Structures are given as structure tokens and as C-alpha cells.
XYZ file of C-alpha atoms in Angstrom:
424
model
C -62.049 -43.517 -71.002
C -65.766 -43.338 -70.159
C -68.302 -45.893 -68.449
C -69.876 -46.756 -71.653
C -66.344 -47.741 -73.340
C -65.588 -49.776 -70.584
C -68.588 -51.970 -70.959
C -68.102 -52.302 -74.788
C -64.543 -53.498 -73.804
C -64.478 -55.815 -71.445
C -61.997 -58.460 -70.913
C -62.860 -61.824 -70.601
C -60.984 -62.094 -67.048
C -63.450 -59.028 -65.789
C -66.341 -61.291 -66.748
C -68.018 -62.602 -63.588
C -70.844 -63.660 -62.187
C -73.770 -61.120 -60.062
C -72.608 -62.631 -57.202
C -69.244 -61.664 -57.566
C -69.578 -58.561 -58.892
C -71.344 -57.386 -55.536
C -69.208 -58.680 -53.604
C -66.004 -56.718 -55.340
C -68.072 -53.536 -54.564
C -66.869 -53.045 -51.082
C -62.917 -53.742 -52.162
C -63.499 -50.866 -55.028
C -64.505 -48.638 -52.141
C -61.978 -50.135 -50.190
C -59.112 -49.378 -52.480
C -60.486 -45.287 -53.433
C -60.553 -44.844 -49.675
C -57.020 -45.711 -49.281
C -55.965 -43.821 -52.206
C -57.773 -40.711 -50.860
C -55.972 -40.725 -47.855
C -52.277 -41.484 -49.049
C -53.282 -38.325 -51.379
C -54.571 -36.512 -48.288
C -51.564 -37.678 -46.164
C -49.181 -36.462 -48.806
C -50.986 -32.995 -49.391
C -50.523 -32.668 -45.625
C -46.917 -33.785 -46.116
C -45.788 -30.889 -48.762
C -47.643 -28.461 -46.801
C -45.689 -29.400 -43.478
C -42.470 -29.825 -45.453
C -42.736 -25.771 -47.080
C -43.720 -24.341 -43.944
C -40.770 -25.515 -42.458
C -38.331 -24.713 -44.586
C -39.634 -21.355 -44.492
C -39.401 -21.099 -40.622
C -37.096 -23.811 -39.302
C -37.666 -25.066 -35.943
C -34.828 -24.783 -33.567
C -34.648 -28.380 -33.314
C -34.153 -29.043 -36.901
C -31.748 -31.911 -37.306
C -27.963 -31.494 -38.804
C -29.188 -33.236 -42.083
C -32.065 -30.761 -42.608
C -29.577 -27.253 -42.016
C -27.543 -28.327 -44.618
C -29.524 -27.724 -47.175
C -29.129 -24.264 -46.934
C -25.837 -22.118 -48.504
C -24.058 -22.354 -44.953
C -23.869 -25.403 -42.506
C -25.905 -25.875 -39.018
C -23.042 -24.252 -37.112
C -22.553 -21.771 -38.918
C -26.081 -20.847 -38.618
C -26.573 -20.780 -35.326
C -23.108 -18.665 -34.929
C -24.508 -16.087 -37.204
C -27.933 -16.246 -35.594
C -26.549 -15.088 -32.264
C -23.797 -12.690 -33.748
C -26.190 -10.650 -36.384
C -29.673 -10.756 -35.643
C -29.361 -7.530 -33.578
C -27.532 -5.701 -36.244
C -28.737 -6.863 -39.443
C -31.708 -5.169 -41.368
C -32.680 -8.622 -42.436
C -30.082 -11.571 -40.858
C -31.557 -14.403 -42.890
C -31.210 -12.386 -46.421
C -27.659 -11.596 -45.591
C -26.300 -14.738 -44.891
C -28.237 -16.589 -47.927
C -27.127 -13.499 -50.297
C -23.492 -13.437 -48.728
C -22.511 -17.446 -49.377
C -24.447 -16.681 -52.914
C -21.715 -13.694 -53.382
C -18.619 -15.840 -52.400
C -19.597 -18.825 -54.454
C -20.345 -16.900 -57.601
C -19.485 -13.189 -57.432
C -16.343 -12.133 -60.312
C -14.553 -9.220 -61.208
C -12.349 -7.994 -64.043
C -9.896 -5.752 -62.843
C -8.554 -3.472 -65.836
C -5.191 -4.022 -66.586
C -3.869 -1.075 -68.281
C -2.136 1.386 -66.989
C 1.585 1.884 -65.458
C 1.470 0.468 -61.935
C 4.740 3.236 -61.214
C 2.258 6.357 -61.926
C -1.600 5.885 -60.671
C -2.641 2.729 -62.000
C -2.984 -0.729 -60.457
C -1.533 -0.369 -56.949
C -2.239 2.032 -54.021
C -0.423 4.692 -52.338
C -0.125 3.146 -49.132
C -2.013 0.683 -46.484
C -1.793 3.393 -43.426
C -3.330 6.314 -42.413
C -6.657 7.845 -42.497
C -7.410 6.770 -46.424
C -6.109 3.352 -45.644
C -9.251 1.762 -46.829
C -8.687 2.690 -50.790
C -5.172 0.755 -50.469
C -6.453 -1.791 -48.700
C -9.354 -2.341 -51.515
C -6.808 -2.421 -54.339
C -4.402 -5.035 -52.346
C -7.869 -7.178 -51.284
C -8.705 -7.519 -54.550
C -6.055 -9.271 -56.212
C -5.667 -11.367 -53.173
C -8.878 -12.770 -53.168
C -11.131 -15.748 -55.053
C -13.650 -12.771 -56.787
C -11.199 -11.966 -59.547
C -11.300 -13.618 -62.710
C -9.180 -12.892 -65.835
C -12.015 -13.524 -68.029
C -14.069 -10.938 -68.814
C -16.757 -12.735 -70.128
C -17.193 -14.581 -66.681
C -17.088 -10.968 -64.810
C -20.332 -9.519 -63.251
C -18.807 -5.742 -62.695
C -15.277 -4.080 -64.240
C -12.750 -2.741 -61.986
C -11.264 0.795 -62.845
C -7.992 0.373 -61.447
C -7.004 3.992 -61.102
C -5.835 5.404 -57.554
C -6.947 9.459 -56.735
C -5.021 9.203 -53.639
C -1.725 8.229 -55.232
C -2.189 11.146 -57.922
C -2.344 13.403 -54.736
C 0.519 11.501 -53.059
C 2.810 12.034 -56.643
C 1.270 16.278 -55.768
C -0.888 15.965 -59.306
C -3.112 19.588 -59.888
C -6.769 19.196 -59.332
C -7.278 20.495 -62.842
C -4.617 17.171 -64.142
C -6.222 14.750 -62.238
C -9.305 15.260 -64.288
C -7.541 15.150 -67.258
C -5.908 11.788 -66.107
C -9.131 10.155 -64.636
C -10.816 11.419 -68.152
C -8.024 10.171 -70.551
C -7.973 6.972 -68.897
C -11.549 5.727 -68.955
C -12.046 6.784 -72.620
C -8.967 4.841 -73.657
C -10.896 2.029 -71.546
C -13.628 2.398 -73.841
C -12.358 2.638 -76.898
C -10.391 -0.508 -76.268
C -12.548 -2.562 -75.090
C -16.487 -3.456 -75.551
C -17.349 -4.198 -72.277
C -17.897 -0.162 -71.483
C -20.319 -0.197 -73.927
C -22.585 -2.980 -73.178
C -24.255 -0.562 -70.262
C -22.506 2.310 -70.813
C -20.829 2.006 -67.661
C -23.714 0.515 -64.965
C -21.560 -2.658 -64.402
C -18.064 -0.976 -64.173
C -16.824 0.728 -60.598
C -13.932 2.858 -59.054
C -12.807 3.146 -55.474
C -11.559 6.238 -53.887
C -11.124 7.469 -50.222
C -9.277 10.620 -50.331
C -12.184 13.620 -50.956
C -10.152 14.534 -54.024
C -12.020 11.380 -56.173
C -14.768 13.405 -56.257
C -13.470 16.098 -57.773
C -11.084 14.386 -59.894
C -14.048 12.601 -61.676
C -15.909 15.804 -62.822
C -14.327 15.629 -65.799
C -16.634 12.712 -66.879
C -19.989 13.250 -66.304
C -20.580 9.960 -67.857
C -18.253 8.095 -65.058
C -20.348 9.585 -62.338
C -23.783 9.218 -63.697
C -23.569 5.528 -64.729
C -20.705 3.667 -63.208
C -20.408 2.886 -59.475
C -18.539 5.288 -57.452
C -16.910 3.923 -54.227
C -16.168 6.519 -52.211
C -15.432 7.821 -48.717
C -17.550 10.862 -48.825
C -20.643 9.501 -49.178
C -22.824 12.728 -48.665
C -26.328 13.467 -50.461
C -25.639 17.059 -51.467
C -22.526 15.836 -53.932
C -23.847 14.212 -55.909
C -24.122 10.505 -54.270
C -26.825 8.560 -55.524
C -27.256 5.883 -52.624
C -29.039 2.579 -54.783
C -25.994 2.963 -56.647
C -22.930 4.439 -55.299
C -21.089 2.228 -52.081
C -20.281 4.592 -48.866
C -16.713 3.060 -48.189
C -15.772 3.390 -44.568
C -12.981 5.420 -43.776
C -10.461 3.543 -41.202
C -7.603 4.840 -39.625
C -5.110 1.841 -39.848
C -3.140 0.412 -38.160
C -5.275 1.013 -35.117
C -2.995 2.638 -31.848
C -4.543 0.450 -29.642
C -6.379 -2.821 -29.334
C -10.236 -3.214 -29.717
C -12.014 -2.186 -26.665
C -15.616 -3.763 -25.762
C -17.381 -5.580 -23.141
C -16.219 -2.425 -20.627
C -18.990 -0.628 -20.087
C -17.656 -0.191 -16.025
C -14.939 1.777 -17.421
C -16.486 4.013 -18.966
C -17.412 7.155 -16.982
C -17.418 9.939 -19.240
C -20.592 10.911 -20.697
C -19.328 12.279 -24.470
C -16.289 13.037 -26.341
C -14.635 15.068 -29.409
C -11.476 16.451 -30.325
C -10.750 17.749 -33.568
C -10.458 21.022 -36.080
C -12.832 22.837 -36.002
C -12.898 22.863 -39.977
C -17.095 23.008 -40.319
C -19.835 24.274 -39.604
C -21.148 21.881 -37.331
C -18.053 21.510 -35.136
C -17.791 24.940 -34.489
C -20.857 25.110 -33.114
C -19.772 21.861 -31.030
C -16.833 23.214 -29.704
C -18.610 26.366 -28.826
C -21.490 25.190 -26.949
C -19.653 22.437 -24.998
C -16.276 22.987 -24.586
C -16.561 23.978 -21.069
C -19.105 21.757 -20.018
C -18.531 19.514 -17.205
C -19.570 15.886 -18.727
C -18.972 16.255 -21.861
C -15.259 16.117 -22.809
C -15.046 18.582 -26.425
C -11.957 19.639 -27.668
C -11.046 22.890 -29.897
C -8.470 20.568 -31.111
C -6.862 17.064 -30.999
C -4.821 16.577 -27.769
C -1.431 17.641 -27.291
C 0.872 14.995 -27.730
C 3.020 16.491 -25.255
C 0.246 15.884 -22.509
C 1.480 12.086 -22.940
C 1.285 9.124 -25.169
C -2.117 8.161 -27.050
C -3.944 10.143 -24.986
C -6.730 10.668 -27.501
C -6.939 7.019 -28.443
C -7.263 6.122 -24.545
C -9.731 8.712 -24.457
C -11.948 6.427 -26.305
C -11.699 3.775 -23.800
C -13.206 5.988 -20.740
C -16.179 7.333 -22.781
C -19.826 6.059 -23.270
C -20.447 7.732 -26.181
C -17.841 9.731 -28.822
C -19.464 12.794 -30.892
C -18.725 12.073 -34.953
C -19.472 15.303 -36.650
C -18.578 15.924 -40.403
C -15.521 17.855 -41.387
C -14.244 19.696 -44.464
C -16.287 16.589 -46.131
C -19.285 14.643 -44.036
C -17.143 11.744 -43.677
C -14.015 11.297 -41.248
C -12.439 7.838 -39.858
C -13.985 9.105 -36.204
C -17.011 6.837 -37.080
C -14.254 3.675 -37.355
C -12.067 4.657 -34.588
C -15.463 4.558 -32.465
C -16.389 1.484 -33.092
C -13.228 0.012 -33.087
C -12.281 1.531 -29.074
C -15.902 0.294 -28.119
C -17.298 3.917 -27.755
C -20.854 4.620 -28.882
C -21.018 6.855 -32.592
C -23.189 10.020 -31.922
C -23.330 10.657 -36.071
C -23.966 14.146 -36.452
C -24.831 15.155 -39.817
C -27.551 15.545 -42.479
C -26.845 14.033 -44.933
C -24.185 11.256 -44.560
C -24.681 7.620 -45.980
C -23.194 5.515 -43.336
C -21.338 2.504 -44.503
C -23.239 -0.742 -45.347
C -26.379 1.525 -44.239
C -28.458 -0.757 -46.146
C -27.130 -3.930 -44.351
C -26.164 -3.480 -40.898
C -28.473 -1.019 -39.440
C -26.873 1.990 -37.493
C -29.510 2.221 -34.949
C -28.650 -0.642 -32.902
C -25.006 0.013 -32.613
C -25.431 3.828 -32.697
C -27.121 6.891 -31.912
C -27.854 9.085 -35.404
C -28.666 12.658 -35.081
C -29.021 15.568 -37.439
C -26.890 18.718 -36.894
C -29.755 20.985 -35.528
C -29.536 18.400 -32.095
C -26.140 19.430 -31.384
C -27.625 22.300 -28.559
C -29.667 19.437 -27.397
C -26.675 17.048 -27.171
C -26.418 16.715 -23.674
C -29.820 16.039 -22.632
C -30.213 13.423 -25.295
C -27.244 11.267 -24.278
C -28.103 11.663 -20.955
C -31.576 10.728 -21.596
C -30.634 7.091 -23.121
C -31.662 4.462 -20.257
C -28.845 2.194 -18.925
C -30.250 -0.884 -20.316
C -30.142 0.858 -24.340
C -26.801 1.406 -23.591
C -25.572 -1.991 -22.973
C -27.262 -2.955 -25.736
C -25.631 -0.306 -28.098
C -22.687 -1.185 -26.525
C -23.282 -5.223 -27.042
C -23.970 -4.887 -30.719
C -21.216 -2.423 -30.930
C -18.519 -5.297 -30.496
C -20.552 -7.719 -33.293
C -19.823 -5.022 -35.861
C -16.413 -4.328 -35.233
C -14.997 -7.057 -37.293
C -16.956 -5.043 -40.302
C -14.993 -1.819 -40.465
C -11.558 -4.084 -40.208
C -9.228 -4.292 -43.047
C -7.241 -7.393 -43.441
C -4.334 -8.612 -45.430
C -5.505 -11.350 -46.982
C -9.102 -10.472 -46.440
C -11.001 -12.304 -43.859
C -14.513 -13.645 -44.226
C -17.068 -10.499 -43.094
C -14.481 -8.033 -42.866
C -14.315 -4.334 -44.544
C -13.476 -5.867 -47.596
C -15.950 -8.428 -47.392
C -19.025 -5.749 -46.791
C -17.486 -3.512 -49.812
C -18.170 -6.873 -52.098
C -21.270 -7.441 -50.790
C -22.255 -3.964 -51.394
C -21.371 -4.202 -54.862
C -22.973 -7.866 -55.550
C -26.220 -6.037 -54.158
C -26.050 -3.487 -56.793
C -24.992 -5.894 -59.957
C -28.312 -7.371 -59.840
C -29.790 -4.488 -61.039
C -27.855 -4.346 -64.347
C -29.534 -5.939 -67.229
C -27.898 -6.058 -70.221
């Protein structure tokens, strides 16, 4: 309302003398001062307020962490355990508690558990990790058996038990292939993104090959997989590298004995690439570095190559018939250093935990250099490699039921990263 309205409406209780009015001058001002600065004290407020929520003090009280997913202690518990390992520690843990509260998946049911379908070929040995997967996942609080609530489709369909059952190459395509167009043609959800929001897991090498008889399965859906290596065909914003573990583990998990360990660098293995031939070749006589031509001979005495593990700084990971192997896991898990020694592997949960502060990563072409390089790495980088070494172990664990932030846990946090990217 303007000045001049005001004066053409005046109430008969505004009506007052000169005197008075001049005198109710001073309260007007009065009254806009204070109102200026409640509104400046407020502004001042919010601003103090945002900024702090975006970088919380250290003394922020109980009642102000819990506002966030997770509580105060688990905060500062994850603070100290991850922010050496984490590409971003504070995205994680918001995005994780996000993933368990929400994340669903529909696991297929078709198929004849007795053949390939629905249930793994085992829990132990060196493609543990794809039976472990299939058990987790009907164990846990992601699976729904609503479709309509899911956020990705599970293809329920085991490679490794089609190689346990001694299925052809050329029939496992045919199976994989049969199987995922019945899928389709039975159900709509296929359809909807012709495959972005549907996934498979597979350890054993021969889920690769088994799939080439669907183009359309490889180029759209999520693939899983153990072999995680550029030049087949792994597309990394969308495929998952799943880590290869060799359970159960021999021995228990070493760490936190660093005074034990005297030996500079260790391998033993098959020479069954490139790269380790060349290994074996240049340093299998050398004098601090322990290489192999092959794994040790039982005979020389019990779990001698596991111990082995225990007495070494750092343990030489180079590919093998595939750029993957479970000599990554078995590192990490005896508290020796991973020297990763390859060109193009996609380590697991690359784009969450990063490698470089738990492990040294070197490209093939180093491996005449190997010595110097490892010998080269001060003392002080080595207890820390070593120190964040133990915080990741619990990550490349399996677990039956699954515990929070184990193997399991990483896999569906892998995959929750990449459903956000589906639109449909």
C-alpha cells in the first residue's frame, strides 16, 4: 500500500496530535532498527548453520551428527578406518547407508536350480567369489520379490557350474543365449532398457566367452566378472571388476608385522604369460627377490607358499592366462604389499578404494626395473602401504551371511553406483 493511501485511510485511533506524532518518530526508528538486526542476525545465522553442515567441526555435538545417514560413532570409526583408502570417504559413507536403506534386486527365478540356474557350484577355491555372490544374495535385505520395487534384475545363471557339469564352450553359448531370450520374451522388464538395468556374475574366465553368443548381453547389461581387462571387451563405467578370492584362506590374516618381514619381493606361479615369463627369467636367481618357476613343492613342507606371504614386504601379482588371478586377494589378505603388474587390469572397487595407498601399480614394461623400484620405496611409504593394507582387508572377504563392508558389500555398492545412470 503506498504513502498516499495511507493518509486517505486513516483510522481514527492513528489520529493524534503534532506533538505526538513527533514524539512516535524515534520509536518508528526504534522498532526498523531492531527489525534490521534480527534480519541481519538471522542472515548471519543460515550462513553459519550451511557452512557447517558442509564442514563439521570436530566438536560437533551428538545431536548435530545424527542428522546425517550414520550416527556420531560411526562416523568417527569410519573417519579413522577409510580416509586413507577412500577416493572420496565422505561420498562413500553417505552413498553406502543410501544403498542399504533403499537399494533392491529381482533375482530371476527361472531356471532348474539342479543344472546352471539359481545356485553356485561351490563356496571354495579360486572362483569362490561367484558362489559366494549367488548365496549373499538371497541371504541378504537387497532382494525383493517385486519387480516393480527392483532397481537392477539378477540373471541367475552360473558359467562356472556349466564348466563344473564339463558343458562345451560352443553349448555354453547356446545355454547363456537360450536363457536370456526366454527372459525376454517372458517378461517386460528386459525391454524397458534393453538390458542397462539387468546384470550377471561370473568368476571363472569361461563367462566371457560363454556370453559371445549375445552381443546384446554384453553391450547393454552389466557384466560382473573376474577378468576385468580393457582389451576384452570390459567397459569400466559399466561393467563391476569382481575380486577373485581364494577361500577359505590357509592361514589367518597377517598385518601390523612389518618386523617380520625381511624379504624384499615374492612370486611363485606358472609361468602361463607373457609377463611371468619374463619375471621368472630375469629374477629367478636373484638374491632378494624370492621368484619361483613354479608354486612350491608341497613336499618341501606344509603351507609353505602361504607362510611365504608372511616374511615378504611386497608380493609380485602379474596376470596369467587372463589379467586377473586371486594373488591380488591372497596379498592383501597375508598383509604383503600387491606389486600389480599389468596393463590393462581394472582392479576391484578401483573407483572406490584407491589402489595407490594400499599398493604399488606398475605396468608390465617395469618388470626389468622391478628391483630398483621396490627397493627405492622409503621406509616410512611402506608402513603406510602396509597400515592401509590391513583397513582394506575386510573388503576382499566373503562372508556367510554377508557382513556390513565386506566383498559382498563393495560388489552392491558397485552396482548401486552404476543404477543411477539408467533412466528409463
Amino acid at each position: 500500500m503506498s504513502v498516499g493511501k495511507q493518509k486517505q485511510f486513516k483510522s481514527p485511533s492513528l489520529l493524534q496530535s503534532p506533538s505526538s506524532s513527533s514524539s512516535s518518530s524515534p520509536m518508528l526508528c526504534s522498532l526498523q532498527g531492531s527489525l534490521l538486526t534480527l534480519a541481519i542476525l538471522t542472515l548471519l545465522s543460515f550462513i553459519y548453520f550451511s557452512l557447517n553442515s558442509l564442514h563439521p567441526s570436530a566438536s560437533a555435538s551428538p545431536t548435530t551428527a545424527t542428522t546425517t545417514y550414520i550416527s556420531s560413532d560411526d562416523d568417527d570409526a569410519d573417519n579413522e578406518q577409510f580416509s586413507d583408502i577412500y577416493h572420496s570417504p565422505e561420498v562413500f559413507r553417505l552413498n553406502f547407508a543410501e544403498m542399504e536403506a533403499k537399494f533392491k534386486v529381482y533375482i530371476y527365478p527361472d531356471g532348474d536350480p539342479n543344472t546352471f540356474y539359481q545356485t553356485p557350484r561351490k563356496l571354495t577355491g579360486k572362483y569362490a567369489s561367484e558362489g559366494y555372490f549367488f548365496q549373499n544374495i538371497r541371504e541378504s535385505h537387497f532382494r525383493t520379490d517385486d519387480p516393480d520395487q527392483a532397481h537392477l534384475f539378477f540373471i541367475p545363471i552360473s558359467s562356472h557350474k556349466m564348466r563344473g557339469k564339463g558343458t562345451s564352450y560352443e553349448n555354453m553359448t547356446i545355454i547363456v543365449r537360450d536363457y536370456v531370450e526366454s527372459l525376454i520374451s517372458k517378461y517386460p522388464y528386459w525391454n524397458r532398457t534393453l538390458g542397462a538395468d539387468h546384470f550377471f556374475v561370473t568368476c571363472h574366465d569361461v563367462g566371457v566367452r560363454a556370453t559371445e553368443g549375445l552381443p546384446l548381453l554384453v553391450k547393454n547389461s552389466i557384466r560382473v566378472v573376474c577378468s576385468p581387462s580393457y582389451d576384452v571387451g570390459f567397459i569400466p563405467h559399466k561393467d563391476v571388476a569382481l575380486p577373485q578370492v581364494l577361500q577359505p584362506f590357509a592361514l589367518p590374516a597377517g598385518g601390523n608385522d612389518v618386523e617380520n618381514r625381511t624379504t624384499l619381493g615374492f612370486w611363485a606361479g606358472h609361468r602361463n604369460s607373457k609377463i611371468r615369463v619374463i619375471l621368472a627369467r630375469v629374477w629367478e636367481n636373484d638374491t632378494e627377490l624370492y621368484i619361483l618357476n613354479n608354486r612350491i613343492n608341497r613336499a618341501e613342507g606344509n603351507l609353505l607358499y602361504q607362510r611365504k606371504f608372511y616374511e615378504t614386504k611386497f608380493c609380485i601379482c602379474p596376470g596369467g592366462s587372463q589379467v586377473n588371478s586371486a594373488r591380488p586377494t591372497d596379498s592383501i589378505h597375508y598383509g604383503c604389499i600387491p606389486v600389480i603388474l599389468s596393463n590393462y587390469y581394472d582392479l576391484p572397487f578401483n573407483d572406490i578404494l584407491d589402489w595407490r595407498k594400499f599398493a604399488v601399480i606398475l605396468t608390465e614394461k617395469d618388470v626389468y626395473q622391478l628391483k630398483q623400484i621396490l627397493k627405492d620405496i622409503p621406509y616410512s611409504e611402506f608402513l603406510t602401504l602396509h597400515k592401509n593394507l590391513v583397513k582394506v582387508q575386510q573388503h576382499f572377504q566373503w562372508n556367510s551371511p554377508p557382513v556390513k563392508y565386506d566383498a559382498f558389500h563393495m560388489v552392491m555398492y558397485d552396482l548401486w553406483l552404476r543404477h543411477h545412470v539408467i533412466k528409463y
